[in-house]
Coordinates of N, CA, C and O in Angstrom, one line a residue:
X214 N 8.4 -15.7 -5.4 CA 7.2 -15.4 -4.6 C 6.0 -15.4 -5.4 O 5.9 -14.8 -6.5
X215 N 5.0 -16.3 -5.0 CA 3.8 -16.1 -5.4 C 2.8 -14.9 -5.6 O 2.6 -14.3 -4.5
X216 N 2.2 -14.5 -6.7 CA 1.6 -13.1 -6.9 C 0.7 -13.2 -6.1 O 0.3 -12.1 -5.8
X217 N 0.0 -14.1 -5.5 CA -1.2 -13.8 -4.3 C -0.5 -13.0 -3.1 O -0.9 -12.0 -2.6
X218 N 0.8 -13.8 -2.9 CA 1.3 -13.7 -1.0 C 2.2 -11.6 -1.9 O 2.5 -10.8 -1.0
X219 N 2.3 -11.4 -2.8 CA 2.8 -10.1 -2.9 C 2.0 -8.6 -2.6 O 2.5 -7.5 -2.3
X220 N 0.5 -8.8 -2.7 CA -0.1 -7.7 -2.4 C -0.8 -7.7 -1.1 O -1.8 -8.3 -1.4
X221 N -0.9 -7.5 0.0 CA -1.4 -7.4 1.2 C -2.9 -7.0 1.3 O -3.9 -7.7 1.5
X222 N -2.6 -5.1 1.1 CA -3.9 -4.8 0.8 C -4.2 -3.1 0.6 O -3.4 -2.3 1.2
X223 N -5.0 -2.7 0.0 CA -4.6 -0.9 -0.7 C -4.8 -0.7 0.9 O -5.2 -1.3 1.9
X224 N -3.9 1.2 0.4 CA -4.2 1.6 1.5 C -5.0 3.1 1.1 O -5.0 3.9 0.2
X225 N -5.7 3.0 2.5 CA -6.8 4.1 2.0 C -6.7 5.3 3.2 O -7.0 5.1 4.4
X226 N -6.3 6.6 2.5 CA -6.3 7.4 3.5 C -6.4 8.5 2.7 O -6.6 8.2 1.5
X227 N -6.4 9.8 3.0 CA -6.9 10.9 2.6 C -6.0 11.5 1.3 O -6.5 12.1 0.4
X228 N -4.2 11.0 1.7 CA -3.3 11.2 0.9 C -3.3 10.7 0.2 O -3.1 11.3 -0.9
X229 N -3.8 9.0 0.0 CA -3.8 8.5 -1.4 C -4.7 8.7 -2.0 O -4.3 8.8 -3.2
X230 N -6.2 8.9 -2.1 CA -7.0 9.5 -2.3 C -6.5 10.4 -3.3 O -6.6 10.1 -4.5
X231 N -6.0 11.8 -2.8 CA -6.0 12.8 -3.4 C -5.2 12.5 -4.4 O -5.5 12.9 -5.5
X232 N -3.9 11.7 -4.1 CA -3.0 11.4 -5.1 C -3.7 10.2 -6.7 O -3.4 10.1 -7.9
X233 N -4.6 9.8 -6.1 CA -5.8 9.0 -7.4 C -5.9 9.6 -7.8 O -5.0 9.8 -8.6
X234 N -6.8 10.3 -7.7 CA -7.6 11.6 -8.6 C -7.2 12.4 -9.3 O -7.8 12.7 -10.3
X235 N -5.7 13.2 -8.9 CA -4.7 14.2 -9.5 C -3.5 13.3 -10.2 O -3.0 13.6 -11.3
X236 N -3.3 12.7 -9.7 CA -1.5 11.2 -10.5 C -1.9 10.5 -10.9 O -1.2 10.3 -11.9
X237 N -3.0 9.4 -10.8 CA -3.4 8.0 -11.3 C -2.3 7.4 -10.4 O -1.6 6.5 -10.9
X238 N -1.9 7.7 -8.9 CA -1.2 7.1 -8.2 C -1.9 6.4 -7.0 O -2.6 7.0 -6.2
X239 N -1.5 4.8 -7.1 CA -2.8 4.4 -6.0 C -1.6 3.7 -5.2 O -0.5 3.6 -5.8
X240 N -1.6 3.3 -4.1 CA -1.2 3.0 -3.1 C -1.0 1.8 -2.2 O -1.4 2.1 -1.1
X241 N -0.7 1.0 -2.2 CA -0.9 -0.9 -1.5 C 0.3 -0.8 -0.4 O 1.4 -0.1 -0.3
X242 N -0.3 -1.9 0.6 CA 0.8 -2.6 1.4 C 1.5 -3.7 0.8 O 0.7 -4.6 0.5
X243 N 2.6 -4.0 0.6 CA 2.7 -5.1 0.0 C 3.7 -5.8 0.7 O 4.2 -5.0 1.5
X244 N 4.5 -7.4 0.8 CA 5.0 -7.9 1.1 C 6.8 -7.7 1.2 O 7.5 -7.7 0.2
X245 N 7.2 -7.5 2.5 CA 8.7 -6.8 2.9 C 9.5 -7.7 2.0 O 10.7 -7.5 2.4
X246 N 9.6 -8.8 0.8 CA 10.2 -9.6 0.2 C 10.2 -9.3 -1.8 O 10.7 -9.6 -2.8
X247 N 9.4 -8.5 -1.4 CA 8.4 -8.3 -2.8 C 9.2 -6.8 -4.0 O 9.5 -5.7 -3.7
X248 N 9.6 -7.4 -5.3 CA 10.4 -6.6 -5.9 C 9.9 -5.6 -6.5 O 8.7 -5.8 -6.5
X249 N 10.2 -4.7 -7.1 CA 9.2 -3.8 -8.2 C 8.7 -4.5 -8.8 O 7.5 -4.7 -8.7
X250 N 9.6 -5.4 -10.0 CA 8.7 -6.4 -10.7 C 7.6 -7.3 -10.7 O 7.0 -7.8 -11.6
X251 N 7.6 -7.4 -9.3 CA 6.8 -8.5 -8.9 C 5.5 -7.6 -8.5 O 4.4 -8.2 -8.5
X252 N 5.6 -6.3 -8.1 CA 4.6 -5.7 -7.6 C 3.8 -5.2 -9.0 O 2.6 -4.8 -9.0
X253 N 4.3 -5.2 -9.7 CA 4.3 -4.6 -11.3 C 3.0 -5.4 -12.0 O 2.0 -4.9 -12.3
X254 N 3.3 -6.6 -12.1 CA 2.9 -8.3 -12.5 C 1.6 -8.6 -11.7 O 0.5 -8.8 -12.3
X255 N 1.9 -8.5 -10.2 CA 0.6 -7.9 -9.4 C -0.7 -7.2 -9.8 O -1.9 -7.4 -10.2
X256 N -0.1 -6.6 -9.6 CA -1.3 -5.3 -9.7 C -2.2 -5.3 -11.3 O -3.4 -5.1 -11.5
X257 N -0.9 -5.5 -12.5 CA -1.4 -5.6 -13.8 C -2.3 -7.0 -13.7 O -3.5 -6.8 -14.0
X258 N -2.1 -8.5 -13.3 CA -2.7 -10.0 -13.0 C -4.2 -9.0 -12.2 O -5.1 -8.6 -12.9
X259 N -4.3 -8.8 -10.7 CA -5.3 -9.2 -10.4 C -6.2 -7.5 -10.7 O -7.4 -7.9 -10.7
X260 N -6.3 -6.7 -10.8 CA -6.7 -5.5 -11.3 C -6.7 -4.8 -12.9 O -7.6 -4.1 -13.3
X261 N -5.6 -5.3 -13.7 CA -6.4 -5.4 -15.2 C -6.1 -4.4 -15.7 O -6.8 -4.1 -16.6
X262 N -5.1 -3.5 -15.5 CA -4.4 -2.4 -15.9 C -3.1 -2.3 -16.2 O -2.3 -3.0 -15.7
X263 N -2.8 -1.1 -17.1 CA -0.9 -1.0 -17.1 C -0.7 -0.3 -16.6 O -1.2 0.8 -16.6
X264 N 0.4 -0.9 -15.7 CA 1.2 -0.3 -14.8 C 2.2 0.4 -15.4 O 2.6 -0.2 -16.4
X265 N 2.8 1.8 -15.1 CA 3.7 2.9 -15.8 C 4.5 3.1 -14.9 O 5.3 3.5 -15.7
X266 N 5.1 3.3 -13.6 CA 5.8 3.2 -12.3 C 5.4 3.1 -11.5 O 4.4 3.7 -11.1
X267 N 6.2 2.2 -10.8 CA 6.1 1.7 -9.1 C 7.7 1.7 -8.7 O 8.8 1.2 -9.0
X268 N 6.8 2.9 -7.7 CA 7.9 3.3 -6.1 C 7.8 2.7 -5.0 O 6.7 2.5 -4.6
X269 N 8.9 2.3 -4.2 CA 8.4 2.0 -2.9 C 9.2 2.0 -1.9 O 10.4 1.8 -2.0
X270 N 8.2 2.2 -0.4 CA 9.0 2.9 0.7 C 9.3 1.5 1.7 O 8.4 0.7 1.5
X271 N 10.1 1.1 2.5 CA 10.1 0.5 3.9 C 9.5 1.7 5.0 O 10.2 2.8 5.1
X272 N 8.5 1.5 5.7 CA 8.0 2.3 6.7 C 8.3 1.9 8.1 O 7.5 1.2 8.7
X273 N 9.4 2.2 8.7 CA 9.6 1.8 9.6 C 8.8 2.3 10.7 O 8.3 3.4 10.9
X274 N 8.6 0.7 11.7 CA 7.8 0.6 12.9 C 8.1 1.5 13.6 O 9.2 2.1 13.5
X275 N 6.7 1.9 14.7 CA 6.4 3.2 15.5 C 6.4 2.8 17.0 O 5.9 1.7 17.1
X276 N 6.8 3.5 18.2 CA 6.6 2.9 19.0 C 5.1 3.5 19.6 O 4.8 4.7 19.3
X277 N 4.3 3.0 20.3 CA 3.0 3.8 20.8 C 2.5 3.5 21.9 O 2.2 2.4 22.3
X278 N 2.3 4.6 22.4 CA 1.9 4.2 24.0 C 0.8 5.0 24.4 O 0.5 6.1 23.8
X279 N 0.2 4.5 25.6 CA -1.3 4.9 25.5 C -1.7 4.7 27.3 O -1.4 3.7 27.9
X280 N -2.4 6.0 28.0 CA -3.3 5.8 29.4 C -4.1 5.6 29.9 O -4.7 6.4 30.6
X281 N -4.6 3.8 29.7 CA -5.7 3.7 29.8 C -6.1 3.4 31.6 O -5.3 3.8 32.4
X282 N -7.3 2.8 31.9 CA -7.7 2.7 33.5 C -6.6 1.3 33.9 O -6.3 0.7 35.0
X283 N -6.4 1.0 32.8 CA -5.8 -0.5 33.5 C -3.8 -0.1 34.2 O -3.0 -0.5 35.0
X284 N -4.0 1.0 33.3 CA -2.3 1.7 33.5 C -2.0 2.0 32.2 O -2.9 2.2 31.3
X285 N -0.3 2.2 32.2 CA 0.5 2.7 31.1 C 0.9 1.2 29.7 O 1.5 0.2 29.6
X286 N 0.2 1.9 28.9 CA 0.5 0.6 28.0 C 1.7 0.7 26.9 O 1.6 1.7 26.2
X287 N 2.4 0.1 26.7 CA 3.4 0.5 25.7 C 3.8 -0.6 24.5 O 3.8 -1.8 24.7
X288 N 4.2 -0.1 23.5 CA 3.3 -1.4 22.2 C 4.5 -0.7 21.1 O 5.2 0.2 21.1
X289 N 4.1 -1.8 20.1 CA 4.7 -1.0 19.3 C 4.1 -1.4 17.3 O 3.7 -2.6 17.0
X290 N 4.2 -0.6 16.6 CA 3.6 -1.0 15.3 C 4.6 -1.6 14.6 O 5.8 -1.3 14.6
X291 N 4.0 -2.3 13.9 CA 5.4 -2.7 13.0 C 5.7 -2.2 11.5 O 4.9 -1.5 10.8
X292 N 6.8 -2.6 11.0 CA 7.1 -1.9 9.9 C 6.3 -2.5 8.9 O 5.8 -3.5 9.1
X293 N 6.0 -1.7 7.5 CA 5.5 -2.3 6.1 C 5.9 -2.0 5.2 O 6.1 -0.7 5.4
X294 N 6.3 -2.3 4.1 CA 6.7 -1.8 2.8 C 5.6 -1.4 1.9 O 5.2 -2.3 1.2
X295 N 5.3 -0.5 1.8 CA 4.2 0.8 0.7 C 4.9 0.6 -0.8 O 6.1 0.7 -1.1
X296 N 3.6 0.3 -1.5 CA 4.2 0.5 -2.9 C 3.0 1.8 -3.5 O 1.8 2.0 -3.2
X297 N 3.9 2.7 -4.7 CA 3.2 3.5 -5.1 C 3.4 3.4 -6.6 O 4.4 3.5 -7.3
X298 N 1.8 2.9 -6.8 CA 1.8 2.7 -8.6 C 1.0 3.4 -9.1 O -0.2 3.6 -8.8
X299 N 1.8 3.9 -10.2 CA 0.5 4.9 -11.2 C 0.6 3.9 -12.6 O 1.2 3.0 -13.2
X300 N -0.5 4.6 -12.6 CA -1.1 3.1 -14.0 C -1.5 4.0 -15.1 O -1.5 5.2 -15.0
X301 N -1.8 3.5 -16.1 CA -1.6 4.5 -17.6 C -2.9 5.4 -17.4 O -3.8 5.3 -16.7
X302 N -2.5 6.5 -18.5 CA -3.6 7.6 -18.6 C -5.1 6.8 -19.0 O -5.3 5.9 -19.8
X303 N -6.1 7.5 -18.2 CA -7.4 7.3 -18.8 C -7.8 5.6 -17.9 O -9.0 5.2 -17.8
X304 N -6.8 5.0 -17.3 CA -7.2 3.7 -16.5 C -7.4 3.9 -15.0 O -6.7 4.9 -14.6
X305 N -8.1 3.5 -14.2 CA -8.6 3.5 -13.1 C -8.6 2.2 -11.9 O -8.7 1.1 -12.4
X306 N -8.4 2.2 -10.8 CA -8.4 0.5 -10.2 C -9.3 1.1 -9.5 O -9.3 2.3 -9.2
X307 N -10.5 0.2 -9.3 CA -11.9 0.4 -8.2 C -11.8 -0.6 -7.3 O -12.1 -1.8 -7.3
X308 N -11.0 0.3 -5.9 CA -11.2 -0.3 -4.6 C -12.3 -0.2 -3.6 O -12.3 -0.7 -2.4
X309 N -13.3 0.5 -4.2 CA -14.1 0.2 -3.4 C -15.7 -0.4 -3.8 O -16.7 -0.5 -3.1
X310 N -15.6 -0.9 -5.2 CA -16.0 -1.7 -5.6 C -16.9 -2.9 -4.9 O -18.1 -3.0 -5.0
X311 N -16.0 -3.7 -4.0 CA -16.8 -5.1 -2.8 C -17.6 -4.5 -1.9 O -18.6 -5.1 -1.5
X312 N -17.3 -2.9 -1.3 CA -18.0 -1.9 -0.3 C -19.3 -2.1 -0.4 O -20.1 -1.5 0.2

């Protein structure tokens, strides 16, 4: 697998957030094919840090449904694979950086 098609894209929410700041633990979507190693290789290639462990979950799809004027809508999310990497002491990745 090519290191481009492996990282999707960070994810940003209040939990990973907190988990930066306190673990040096940052958070990506990454590709359902995609191995630790390869997520490893990633993240060190296009962000410029050492990576120290990466965890990672399959998030299985949600179903969701919703009342709008048109009627009952019913949908569903799909799954993603979450990777969680903490990178060495004293190193940082700036995602928001392009903002």
């Amino acid at each position: 697998m090519k290191l481009s098609e492996v990282l999707i894209k960070p994810i940003l929410t209040e939990k990973a957030n907190a988990q930066q700041e306190s673990l040096r633990r940052f958070a990506f979507k990454v590709a359902r094919k995609a191995n630790k190693l390869e997520i490893k290789k990633a993240i060190e290639t296009f962000y410029g840090v050492t990576v120290v462990d990466v965890n990672t979950a399959v998030i299985p799809g949600k179903n969701k449904t919703r009342f709008t004027k048109a009627g009952f809508i019913q949908g569903r999310k799909p799954a993603y694979k979450k990777a969680l990497v903490t990178v060495a002491e004293g190193e940082t990745i700036d995602l928001y950086g392009a903002v």
